[in-house]
Each structure stands twice: as C-alpha cells, then as structure tokens.
XYZ file of C-alpha atoms in Angstrom:
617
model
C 177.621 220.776 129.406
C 175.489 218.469 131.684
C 172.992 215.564 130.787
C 171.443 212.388 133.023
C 173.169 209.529 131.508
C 170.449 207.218 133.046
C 167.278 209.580 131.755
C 166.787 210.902 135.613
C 167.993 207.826 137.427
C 170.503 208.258 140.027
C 173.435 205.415 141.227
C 174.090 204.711 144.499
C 176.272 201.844 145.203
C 173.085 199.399 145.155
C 170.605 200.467 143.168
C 169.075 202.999 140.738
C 167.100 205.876 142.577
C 164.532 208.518 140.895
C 165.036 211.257 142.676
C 161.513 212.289 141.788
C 159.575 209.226 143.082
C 161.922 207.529 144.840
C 161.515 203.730 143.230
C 164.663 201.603 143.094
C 166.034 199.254 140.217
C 169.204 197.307 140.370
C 168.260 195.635 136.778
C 171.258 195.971 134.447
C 168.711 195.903 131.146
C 166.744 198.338 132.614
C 169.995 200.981 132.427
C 170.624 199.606 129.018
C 167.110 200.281 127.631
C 167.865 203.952 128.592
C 170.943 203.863 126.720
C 169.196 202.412 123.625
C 166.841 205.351 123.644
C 169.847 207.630 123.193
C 171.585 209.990 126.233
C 169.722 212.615 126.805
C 171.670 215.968 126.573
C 170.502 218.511 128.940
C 172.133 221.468 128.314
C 173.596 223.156 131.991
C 175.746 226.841 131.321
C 177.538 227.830 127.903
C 181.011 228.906 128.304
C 182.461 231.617 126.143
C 185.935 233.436 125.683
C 185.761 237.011 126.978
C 189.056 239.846 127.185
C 188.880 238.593 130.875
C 189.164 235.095 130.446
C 186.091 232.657 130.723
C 182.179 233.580 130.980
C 179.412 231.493 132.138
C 175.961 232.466 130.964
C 172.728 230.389 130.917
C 171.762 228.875 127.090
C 169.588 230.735 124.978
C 166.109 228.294 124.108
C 167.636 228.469 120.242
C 170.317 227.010 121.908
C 168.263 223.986 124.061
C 165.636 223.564 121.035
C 168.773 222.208 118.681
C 169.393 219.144 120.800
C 165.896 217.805 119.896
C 166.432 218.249 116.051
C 169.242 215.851 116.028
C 167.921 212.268 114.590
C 171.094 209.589 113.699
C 171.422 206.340 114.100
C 174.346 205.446 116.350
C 176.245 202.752 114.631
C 179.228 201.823 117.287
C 178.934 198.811 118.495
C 182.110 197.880 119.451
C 182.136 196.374 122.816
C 183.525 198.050 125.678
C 185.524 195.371 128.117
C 183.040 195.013 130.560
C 184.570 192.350 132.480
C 187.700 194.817 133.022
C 186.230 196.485 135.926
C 189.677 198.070 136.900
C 190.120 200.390 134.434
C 186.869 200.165 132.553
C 184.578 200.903 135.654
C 181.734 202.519 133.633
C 180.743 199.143 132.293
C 178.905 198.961 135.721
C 177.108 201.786 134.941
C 175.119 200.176 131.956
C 178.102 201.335 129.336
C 178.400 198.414 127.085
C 179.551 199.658 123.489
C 181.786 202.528 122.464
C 178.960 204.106 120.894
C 177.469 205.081 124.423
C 179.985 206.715 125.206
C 179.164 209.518 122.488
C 175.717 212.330 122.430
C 174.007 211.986 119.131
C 175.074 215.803 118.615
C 178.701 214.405 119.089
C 178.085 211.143 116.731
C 176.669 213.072 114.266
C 180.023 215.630 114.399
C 182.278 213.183 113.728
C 180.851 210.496 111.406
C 180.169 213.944 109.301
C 183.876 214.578 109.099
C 184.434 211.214 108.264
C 182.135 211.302 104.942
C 184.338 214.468 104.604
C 187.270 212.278 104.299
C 185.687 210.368 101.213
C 184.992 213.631 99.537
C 188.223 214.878 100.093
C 190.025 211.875 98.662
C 188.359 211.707 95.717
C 189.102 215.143 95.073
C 192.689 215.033 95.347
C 193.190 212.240 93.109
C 195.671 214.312 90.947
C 198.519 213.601 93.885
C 201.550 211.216 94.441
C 199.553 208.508 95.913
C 201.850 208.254 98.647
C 201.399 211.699 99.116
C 197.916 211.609 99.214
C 198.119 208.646 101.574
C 199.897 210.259 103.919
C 196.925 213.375 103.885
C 193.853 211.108 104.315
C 196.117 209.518 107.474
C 196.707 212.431 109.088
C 193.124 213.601 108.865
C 191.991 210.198 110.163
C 194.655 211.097 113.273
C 192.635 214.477 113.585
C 189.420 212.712 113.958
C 190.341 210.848 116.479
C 192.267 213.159 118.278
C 188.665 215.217 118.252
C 186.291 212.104 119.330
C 188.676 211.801 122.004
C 187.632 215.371 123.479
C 183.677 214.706 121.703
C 182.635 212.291 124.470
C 180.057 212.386 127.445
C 183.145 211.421 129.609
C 185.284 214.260 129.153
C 186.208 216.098 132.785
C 186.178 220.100 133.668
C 189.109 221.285 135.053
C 187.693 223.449 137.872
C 191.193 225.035 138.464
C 192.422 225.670 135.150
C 189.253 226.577 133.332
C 189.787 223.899 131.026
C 188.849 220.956 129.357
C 190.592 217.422 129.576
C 189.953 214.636 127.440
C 188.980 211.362 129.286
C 192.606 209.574 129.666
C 193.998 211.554 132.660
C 194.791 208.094 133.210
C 195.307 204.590 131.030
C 191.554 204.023 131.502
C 188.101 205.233 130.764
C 186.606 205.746 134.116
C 182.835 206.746 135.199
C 182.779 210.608 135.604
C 180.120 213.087 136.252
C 181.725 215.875 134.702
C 180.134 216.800 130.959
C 182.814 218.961 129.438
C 180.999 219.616 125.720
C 183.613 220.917 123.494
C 182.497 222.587 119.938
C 184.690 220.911 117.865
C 184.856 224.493 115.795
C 186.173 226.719 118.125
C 189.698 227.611 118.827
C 190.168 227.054 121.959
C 190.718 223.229 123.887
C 189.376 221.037 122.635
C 188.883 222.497 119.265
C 189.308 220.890 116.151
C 191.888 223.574 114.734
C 193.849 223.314 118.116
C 193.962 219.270 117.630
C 195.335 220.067 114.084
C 197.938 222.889 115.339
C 199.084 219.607 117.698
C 199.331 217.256 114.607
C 200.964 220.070 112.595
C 203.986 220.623 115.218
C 204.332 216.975 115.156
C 204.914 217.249 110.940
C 207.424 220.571 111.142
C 209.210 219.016 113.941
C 209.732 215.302 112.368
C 210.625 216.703 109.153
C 213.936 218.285 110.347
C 214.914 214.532 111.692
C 217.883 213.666 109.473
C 217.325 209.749 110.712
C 214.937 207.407 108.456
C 213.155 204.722 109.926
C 212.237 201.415 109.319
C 208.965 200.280 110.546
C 208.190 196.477 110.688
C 204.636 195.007 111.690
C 205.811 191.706 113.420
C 203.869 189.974 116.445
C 205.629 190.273 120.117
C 208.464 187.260 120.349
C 209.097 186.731 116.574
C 212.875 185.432 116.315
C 212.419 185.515 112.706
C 211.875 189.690 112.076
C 215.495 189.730 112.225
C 218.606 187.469 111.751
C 220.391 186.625 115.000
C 223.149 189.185 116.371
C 222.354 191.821 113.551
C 221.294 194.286 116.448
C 223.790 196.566 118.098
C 220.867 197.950 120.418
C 217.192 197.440 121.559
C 215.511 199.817 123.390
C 211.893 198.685 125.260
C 209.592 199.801 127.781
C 207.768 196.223 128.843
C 203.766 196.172 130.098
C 203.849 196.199 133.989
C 200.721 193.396 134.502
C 197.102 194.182 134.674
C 198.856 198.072 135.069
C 197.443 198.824 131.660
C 195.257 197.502 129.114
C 196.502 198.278 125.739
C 194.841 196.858 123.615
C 190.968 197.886 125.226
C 191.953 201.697 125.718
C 193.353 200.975 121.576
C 189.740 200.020 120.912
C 188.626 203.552 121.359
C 190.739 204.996 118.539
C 190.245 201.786 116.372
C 186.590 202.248 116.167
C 186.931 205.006 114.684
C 190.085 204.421 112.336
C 188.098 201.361 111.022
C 185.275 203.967 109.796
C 188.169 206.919 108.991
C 190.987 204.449 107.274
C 189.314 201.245 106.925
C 189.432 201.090 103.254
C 192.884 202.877 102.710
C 194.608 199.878 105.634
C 192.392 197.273 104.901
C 194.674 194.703 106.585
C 195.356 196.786 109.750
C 191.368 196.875 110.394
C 190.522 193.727 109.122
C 189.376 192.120 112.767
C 186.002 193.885 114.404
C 188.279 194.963 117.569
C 191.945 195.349 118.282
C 193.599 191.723 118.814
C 194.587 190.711 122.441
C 195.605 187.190 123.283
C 198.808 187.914 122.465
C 199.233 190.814 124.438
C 202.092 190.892 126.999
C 199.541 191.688 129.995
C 198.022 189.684 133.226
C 194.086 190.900 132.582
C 192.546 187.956 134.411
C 188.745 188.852 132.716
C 190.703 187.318 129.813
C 192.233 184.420 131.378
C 188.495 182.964 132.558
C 188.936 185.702 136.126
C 192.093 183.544 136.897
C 195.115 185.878 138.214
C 196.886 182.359 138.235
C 196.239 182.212 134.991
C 196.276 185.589 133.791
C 200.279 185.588 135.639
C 201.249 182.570 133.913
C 200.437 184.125 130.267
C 201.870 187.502 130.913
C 205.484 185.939 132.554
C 205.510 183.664 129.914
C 205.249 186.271 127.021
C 208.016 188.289 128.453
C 210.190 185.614 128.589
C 209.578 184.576 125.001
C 210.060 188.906 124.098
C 213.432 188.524 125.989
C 214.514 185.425 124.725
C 214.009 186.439 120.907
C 215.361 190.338 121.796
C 218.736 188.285 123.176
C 218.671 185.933 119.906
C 218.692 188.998 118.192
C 221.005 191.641 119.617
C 224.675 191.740 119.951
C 225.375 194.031 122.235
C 223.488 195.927 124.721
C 219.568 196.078 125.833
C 218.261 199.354 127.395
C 214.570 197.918 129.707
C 212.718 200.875 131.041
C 210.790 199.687 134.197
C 209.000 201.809 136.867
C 207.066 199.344 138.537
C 207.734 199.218 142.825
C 206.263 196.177 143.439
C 208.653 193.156 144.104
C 206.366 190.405 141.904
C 207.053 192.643 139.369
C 210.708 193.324 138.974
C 211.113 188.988 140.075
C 209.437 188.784 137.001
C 210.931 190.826 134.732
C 214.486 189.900 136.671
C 213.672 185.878 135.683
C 212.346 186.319 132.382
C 216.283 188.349 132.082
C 217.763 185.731 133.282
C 215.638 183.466 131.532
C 216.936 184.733 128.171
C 220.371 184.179 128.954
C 221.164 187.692 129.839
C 222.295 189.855 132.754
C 221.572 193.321 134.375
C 224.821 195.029 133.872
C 223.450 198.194 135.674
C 220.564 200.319 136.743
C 219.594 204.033 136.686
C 217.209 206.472 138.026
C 216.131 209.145 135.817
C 213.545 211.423 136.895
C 211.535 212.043 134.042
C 208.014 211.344 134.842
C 205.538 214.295 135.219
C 203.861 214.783 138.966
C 201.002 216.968 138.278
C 197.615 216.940 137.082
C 196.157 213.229 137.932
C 199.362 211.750 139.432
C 198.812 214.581 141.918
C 198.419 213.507 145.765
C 198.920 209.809 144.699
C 201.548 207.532 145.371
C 203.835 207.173 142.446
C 207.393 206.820 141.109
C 208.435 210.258 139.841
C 211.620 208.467 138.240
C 212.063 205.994 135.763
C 214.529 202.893 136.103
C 216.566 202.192 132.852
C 217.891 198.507 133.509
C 221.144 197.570 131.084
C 221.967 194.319 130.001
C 224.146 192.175 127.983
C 223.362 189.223 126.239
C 225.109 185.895 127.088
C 227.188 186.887 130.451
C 226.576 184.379 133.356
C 228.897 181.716 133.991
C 229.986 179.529 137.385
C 228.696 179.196 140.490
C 228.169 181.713 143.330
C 228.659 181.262 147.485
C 225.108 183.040 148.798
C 227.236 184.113 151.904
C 230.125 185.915 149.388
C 226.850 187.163 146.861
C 225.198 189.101 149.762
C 228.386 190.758 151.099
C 228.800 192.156 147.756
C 225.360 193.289 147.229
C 225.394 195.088 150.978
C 228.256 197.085 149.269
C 226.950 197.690 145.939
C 223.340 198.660 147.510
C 224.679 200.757 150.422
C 227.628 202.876 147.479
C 224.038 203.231 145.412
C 221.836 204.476 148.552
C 224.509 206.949 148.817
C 224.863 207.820 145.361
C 221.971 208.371 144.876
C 220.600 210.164 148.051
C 222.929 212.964 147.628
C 221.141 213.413 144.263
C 218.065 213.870 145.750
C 216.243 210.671 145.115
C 213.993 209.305 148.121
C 211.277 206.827 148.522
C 210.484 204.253 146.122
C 212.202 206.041 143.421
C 215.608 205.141 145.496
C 214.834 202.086 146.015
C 213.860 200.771 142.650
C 217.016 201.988 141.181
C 219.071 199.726 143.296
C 217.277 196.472 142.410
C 218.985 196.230 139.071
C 222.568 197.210 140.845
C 221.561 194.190 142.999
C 220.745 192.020 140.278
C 223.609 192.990 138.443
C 225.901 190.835 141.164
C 223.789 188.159 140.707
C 223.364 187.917 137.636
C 226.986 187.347 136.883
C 226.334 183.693 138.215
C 224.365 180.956 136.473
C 223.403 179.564 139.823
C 223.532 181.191 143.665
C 223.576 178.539 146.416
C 223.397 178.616 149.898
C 225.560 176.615 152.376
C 223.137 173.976 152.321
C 222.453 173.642 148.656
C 219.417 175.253 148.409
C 219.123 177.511 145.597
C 218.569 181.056 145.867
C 216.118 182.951 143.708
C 215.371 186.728 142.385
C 212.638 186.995 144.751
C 215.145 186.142 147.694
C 217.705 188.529 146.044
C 214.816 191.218 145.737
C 213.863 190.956 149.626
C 217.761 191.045 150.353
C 218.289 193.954 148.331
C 215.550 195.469 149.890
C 216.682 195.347 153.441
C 220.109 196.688 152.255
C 218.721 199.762 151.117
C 216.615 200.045 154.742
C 220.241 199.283 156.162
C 222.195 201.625 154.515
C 219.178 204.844 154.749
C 219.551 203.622 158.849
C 223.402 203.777 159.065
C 224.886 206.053 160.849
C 221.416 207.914 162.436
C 221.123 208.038 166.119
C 218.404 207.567 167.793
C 216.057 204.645 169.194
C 214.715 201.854 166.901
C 210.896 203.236 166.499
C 212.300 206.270 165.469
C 214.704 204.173 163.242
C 212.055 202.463 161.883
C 209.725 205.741 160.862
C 212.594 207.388 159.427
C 213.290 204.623 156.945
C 210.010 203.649 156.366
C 209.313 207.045 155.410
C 212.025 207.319 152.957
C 211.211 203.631 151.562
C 207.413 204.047 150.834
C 206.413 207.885 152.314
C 202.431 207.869 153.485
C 201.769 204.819 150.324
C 200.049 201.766 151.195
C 202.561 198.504 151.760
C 201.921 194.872 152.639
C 201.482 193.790 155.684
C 204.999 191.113 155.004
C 207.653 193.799 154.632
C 206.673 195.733 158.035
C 207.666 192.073 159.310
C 210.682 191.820 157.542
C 211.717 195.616 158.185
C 211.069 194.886 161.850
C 213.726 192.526 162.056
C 216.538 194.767 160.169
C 218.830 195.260 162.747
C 216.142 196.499 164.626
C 214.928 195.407 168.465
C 211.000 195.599 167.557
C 207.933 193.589 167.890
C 205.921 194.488 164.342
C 202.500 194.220 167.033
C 204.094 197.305 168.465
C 204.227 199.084 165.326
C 200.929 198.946 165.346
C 199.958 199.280 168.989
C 201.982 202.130 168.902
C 200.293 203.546 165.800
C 203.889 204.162 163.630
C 201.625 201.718 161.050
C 198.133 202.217 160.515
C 196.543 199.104 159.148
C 193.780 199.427 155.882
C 192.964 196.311 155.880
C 196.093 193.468 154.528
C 197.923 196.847 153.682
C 198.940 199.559 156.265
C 200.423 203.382 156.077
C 202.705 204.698 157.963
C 200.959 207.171 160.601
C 201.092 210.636 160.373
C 201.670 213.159 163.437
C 197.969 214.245 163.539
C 196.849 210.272 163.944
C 199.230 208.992 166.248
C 198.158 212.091 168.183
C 194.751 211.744 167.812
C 195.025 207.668 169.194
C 197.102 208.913 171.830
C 196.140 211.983 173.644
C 199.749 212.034 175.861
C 201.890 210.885 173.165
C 205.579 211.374 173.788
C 204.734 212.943 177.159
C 206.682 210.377 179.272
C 210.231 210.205 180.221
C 211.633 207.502 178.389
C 209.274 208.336 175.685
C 210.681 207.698 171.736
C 211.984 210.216 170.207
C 209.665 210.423 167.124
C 206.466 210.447 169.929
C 207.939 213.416 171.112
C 208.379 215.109 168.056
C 205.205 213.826 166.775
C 203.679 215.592 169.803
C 205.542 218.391 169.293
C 204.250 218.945 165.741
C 200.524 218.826 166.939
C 201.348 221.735 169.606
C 203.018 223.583 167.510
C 199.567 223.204 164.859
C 197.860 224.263 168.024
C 196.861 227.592 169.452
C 198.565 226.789 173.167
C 201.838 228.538 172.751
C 202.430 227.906 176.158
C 202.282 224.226 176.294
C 204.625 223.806 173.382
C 207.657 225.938 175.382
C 206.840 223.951 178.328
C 207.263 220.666 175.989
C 210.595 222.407 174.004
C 212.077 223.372 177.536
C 211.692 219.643 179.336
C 212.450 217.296 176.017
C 214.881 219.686 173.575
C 216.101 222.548 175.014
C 219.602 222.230 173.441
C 220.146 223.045 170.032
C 222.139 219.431 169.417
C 219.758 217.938 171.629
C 218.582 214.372 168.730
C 214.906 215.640 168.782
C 216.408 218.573 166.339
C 218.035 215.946 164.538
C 214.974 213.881 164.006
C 212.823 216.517 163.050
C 215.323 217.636 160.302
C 215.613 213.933 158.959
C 211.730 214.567 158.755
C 212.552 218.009 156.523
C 214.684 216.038 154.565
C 212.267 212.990 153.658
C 208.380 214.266 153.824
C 206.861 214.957 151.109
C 206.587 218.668 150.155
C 202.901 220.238 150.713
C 202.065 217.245 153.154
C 200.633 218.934 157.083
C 203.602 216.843 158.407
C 206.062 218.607 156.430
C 204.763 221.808 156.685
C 204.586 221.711 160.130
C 208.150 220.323 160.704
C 209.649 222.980 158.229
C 208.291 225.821 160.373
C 208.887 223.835 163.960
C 212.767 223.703 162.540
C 212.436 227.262 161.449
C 211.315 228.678 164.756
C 213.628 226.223 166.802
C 216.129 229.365 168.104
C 213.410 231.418 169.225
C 211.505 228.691 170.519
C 214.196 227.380 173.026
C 215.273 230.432 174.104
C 211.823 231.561 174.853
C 211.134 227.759 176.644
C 213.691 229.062 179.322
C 211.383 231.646 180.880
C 208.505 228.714 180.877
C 208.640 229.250 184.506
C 206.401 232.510 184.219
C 203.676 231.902 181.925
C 203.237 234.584 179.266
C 199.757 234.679 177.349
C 199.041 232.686 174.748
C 200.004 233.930 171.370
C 199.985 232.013 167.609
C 203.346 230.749 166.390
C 204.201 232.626 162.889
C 203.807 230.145 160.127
C-alpha cells in the first residue's frame, strides 16, 4: 500500500530532494522521465479481514517478487488539465496524463476486464439486443466504478479502517496516502461490493412506475422543445470555477471510450470530454483571464435561463448553495435576464457534514429558488422597495431562526425572499434616477438579515457586532468590504477597531472573526476594566474558566456577573445558541453556562480564598 511516486525523490515546495544524497532538481521533465519509467510500487503492510476486525502484517517476498513480473504498456494518454491548478493540483507534481495516475499492477487489472467485456459480448449474442446492450453498459459502469478505487491516489481512512476512492471532493488532489484495493475481495473497494452498489441501483429503479425520456441536447437549445410545453423544470446550475465537470468527467471517459467505445460510438467520438460549452468560469480555459472566464460562464446561464423560460409554462425550481454575493448577482441577473422572477426561496437542509466537509466552512442547507416565467411589470420607488424587503427579510430571519437555521445557511435563504420584491418590478429607481441593481439589492438584503439577528439584543455594539457576525459567517473567512459595511449597520464602530480590538483577525484581504483563546492571547487583561465590553469579559471569562486558577475566575464572576440576569449570562447564552458544536469556544461556553449557579454563589465567599481546584467539565 505505499510506493515513491518520484522513484525516491522527495517535494518540498521548491524543489525535488533525494533523501539519500541530498541533490536538488526543480526540472519538470526530470519528474516526468520518472513517470515514463513506470511508478514504482513498493509494497508497505498487507491488510487482511480477521473475526476482530482489521490485521496488519508485513508482505510475504512471494508477495513483493510479483510486482516485478508485471510488464504492460500503459496506453492512457489522456491529458490531465494541468493548467487547472485548483482542483487538479497533482499536475504540479509531474502528473500529466490519466494513465499516471494508475500502477501497472492496477492498469493491467482493468484493461483485463475490459478484453473481458469483448468476450462476454460475443458470447451472449443469442439476447434481445437491447437487452444485451443494457448488460455490456452496466459492466462498463462496474469498471469504472473499480478504476475509480484502482488508483495510486486513493486515501486510508485512519479512523474508519477504510478505503476511500479519490473524490472526497470534486477534484483529484495530490495525496500521499496509497490505499491498494484487490479488486477481488469483498470488502471496500472490491469489485463484487462495486457490483452489489450497481445492483441496488437496478432492484430499486425497476419498481419506479415513471418512464423517462432522455434527450442529448447541448446547454441553451430553444429548439429541444416547443415553447410553453413545460409545466416544470427542475435544475441545479454550476456555481463558477466551484467545479470542473467536464475534467473530473475525463476520468470515467477514458475508460468508457476503451469499455463502450464501439457499442456508443457517437458519445466517444472526441479524444476527451467536450468543454467550451460548459456553463463554468475556469479561467486556464479562457487564456488565465477570470474577466474572461466570468464573461463566458454569466453569459451561458443567461442563454440556459432564457431558453428554460421560452420553454416552460409554469414554474422553475433553481437549486443554489453558493454564499458568495457575485454569485447569487449572477444567477439573480441572468433570472431576470430571462424575463422571469424569484417568486420565493427555501432552505432545506439536506447536505451531508461529515467525512471531507468536516471542520470546513460550508452550507449544510440547500436554497431552492422558485420562479415564474414572464412576471415583472412597472416601475418601483427604491425608498418603498427597501421598506418592504426590511419586512420580508426580518419575517424570514425569524422564520427561519426558530427552525434552527444559523450562519450562512440563514442568510442565503433570504436572498431569494429579497429578490422576490424586486423582482416584481421591471426597473427599481432611486430618488435621483439612478438605477438600482441585484448587487445593491444583495448588499441591502444582507444588512437586513444583520438587522433583524441584532433586534431586540441588549448589549453594547462590539458585542452586537460578534454576535451577528457569528451567526452570519461563524469562524469562515469573509472580505475585508462587508466588515465595513456591517460596521455601519446601526452600529457606533470604527471597522480599525474591530481589528485593534481583535473581534476580526485579518488573513490577509480576508479576516475571521476571533476566537476567545486569540483575543486572549493578544490581550493579556482583556475585559478586565470597568467599562470593559461585554463580549471581552466573557471572552476572558471563557479562558479562566479553560484555566486551572479556580480562584481567579470567582473573583472575575463576583466583580462583572454576579447576578443571574446580570447581560454577561445573556451574552454567553447567545454564544450557546450560535457556536458551532465541537468548537473550544462552544465547549467552553456550554459548561461556563452550566456551572453559572454554583459559580456565583461560590464568587460570594471570594473574600477568603479557598485552594485552587479544577472546574468539572
């Protein structure tokens, strides 16, 4: 399970380093020569099944000797996209065709089962040929489904014992793990498990009592179907440069081409998957221009939406979970655009939080955006618009916080209820003529939902501040323009303070919001003074009550909260309400609130110092 994909080279972030002799190379061809000889397999452990779960054992030499009978000639050379550094990042690493990406042992696995294929179809000539059609596809499927999990990039699970293929995420990234699965067992990874995946698929389908029409038909064609003959369309639109279709396709259609070529001659005519057309902003195909690559990807979704409105009659269900604000002005326009308008917007919380998504910032909702074709009319007054977008923001903040929705899930959900008031308008103006756009309406929506999370908490406006920021974007990165706009919110603050005061931590044109532990740790007396804010003194607080000093945090309790409605309780159980779960912060607020009884009635006999004892987590 291990091998040196650079035949004893090592990559650090300059150069290649033997670790034997110590020379250096930074030359790109040199890498590739290494990869021409064929990776070199160098087998680590062997993992078998036991009655007690998973052994580890060292291979036998019958075992090591094998590797250096294997002699094929590796035929992939389908290009990986090495200009698309974001979510190809092995290209860097000498990686230049599909077929590196595979051990001989591995190649020589599956282009076996592919001649297997042949043989089988020849022998089951005696079938309906749509029958038999519909065999030799679904063992193609199986073949890929195993070179997926047959590749020098698969990852080890060090947790569960087990192995994952190498699209945790929608890209092939540079690993160090070397997972080898045998594609006979029955376990992970297995080829009979891959088939017991494809089988479910069959038994499960074949109860449908629905038939489907499937249509191959390039993105934007008005003429697949009439106009109006669509009750419903249902879509889930590319989000940018987010994912690149069409090079993560060229993984599987590598190997179809070899598998299916001959039975879908027209579907594998081209050497790779097609991509010009795609409806993404990948700027290493727009000449490294994100201009460019922008201006191709906004205008594609506008001609989608335009032929999608020519086409439909009724309603249009868009599934977006992008947070950024480019994003949603761009699918909001290219709406618009098409002569349509949001009619609505929901949260559903469907997406899956474990695994790679875990301790990353993510949505773990999806927004379903509604819209009917053909509904703007008139002429809106910007000053009557925003009123009504206040109110529709601030009912849906409220609506939707009581459901338990926080963070950017909340506040994507309410940018289609905003554009929904807008949209009913084929132009917004402001007093002085000047037109207002989606972008505008975004930023005002926005700052409605910061209004509403603020109304009604008491406190002062730092405190303010970290308690909506917190609920808005939790510990992710933000740009550095919406602290400034947050800062002005109703809110008396300088955004230099924000940072002098360490509630933002800068990285550089993004910042974070700061935890307890680094505010504390760039302030030794934080929240020590009289006047001091109340999420200072909590923040202080928090890091005594980590501590070991006992003492020090009744002295704190009995001079800044020792009333049980005194607003440092309140802030800390805002902070309950909105941290993330498993985060230090939380943990330590949930047992600060948890001890709070004890721990003011205890602060009253401060006077006489007791010794120093632990808290009970």
């Amino acid at each position: 399970i291990g091998e040196c994909k650079v035949d004893g080279f090592v990559q650090n972030r300059k150069s290649l380093v033997c670790p034997c002799c110590g020379n250096t190379t930074s030359n790109l061809e040199l890498k590739q020569q290494f990869l021409k000889k064929g990776i070199k397999e160098r087998l680590i452990a062997v993992i078998i099944e036991s009655s007690n779960g998973k052994k580890y054992r060292l291979p036998s030499i019958e075992e090591i000797n094998i590797l250096k009978t294997i002699s094929i000639q590796n035929d992939l050379k389908e290009l990986l996209p090495f200009g698309n550094t974001k979510q190809f990042d092995l290209c860097g690493w000498g990686f230049l065709e599909y077929g590196n990406m595979f051990t001989d042992r591995q190649f020589l696995v599956l282009t076996t089962l592919i001649k297997q294929i042949t043989i089988i179809s020849k022998n089951v000539d005696f079938l309906n040929k749509d029958y038999k059609k519909s065999i030799i596809t679904f063992l193609g499927i199986l073949i890929n489904r195993v070179a997926s999990r047959s590749t020098s990039f698969g990852i080890w699970n060090t947790v569960a014992e087990t192995f994952e293929h190498p699209f945790g995420r929608q890209a092939i990234a540079m690993v160090f793990d070397f997972p080898e699965s045998n594609p006979f067992t029955s376990s992970t990874g297995g080829a009979s498990n891959q088939l017991d995946w494809i089988l479910r698929y069959i038994e499960t389908e074949s109860e449908n009592v629905f038939s489907v029409d499937l249509n191959n038909a390039t993105s934007g064609n008005k003429s697949q179907f009439e106009k109006k003959t669509i009750t419903s369309v249902v879509t889930d639109p590319p989000y940018y440069d987010a994912i690149a279709y069409a090079d993560l396709s060229d993984f599987f259609y590598a190997w179809f081409k070899r598998s299916l070529g001959e039975l879908y001659p027209l579907n594998f005519s081209t050497p790779q998957t097609p991509k010009m057309e795609e409806c993404t902003a990948l700027r290493y195909q727009h000449e490294g221009s994100l201009e460019k690559a922008n201006n191709h990807f906004e205008t594609k979704l506008l001609q989608i939406f335009d032929a999608i409105e020519y086409q439909t009659s009724d309603i249009v269900s868009i599934m977006f979970a992008h947070q950024s604000t480019e994003a949603w002005t761009t699918l909001c326009n290219s709406i618009l655009g098409a002569r349509m308008n949001i009619t609505g917007s929901w949260a559903i919380d469907t997406e899956r939080t474990s695994g790679t998504k875990t301790d990353k910032a993510f949505l773990s909702s999806s927004v379903t955006v509604s819209c009917k074709p053909a509904q703007r009319s008139g002429f809106g007054e910007y000053k009557e618009v925003k009123k009504a977008i206040e109110i529709t923001v601030e009912n849906e903040v409220k609506k939707l916080y009581e459901l338990g929705f926080r963070g950017a899930d909340l506040l994507t959900a309410c940018f289609g209820q905003a554009v929904s008031v807008f949209g009913q308008y084929q132009k917004v103006e402001k007093a002085d003529g000047t037109e207002v756009t989606v972008k505008d309406l975004l930023e005002l929506a926005r700052e409605s939902a910061f209004n509403a999370l603020l109304k009604g908490f008491k406190g002062d406006d730092f405190t303010k501040f970290y308690i909506g920021w917190l609920q808005l974007y939790s510990f992710a990165e933000s740009d550095f323009d919406d602290a400034v706009k947050f800062s002005r919110v109703g809110l008396s603050i300088n955004v230099h303070d924000l940072f002098t005061e360490h509630i933002l931590v800068k990285n550089g044109n993004k910042q974070t919001l700061g935890t307890f532990e680094q505010r504390n740790t760039e302030n030794k007396h934080l929240g020590e003074k009289e006047n001091a804010n109340l999420i200072d003194q909590v923040h202080k607080a928090l890091a005594l009550y980590k501590g070991n000093d006992r003492t020090a945090l009744l002295q704190f309790i009995e001079k800044k909260a020792a009333q049980t409605d005194n607003n440092f309780w309140r802030v800390i159980t805002s902070l309950c309400e909105v941290l993330p779960a498993g985060t230090d912060d939380h943990k330590q607020a949930a047992g600060l609130l948890a001890n709070k009884d004890s721990l003011i009635r205890e602060s009253k006999n401060t006077a006489a110092p007791t010794a120093q004892t632990k808290l009970e987590m």
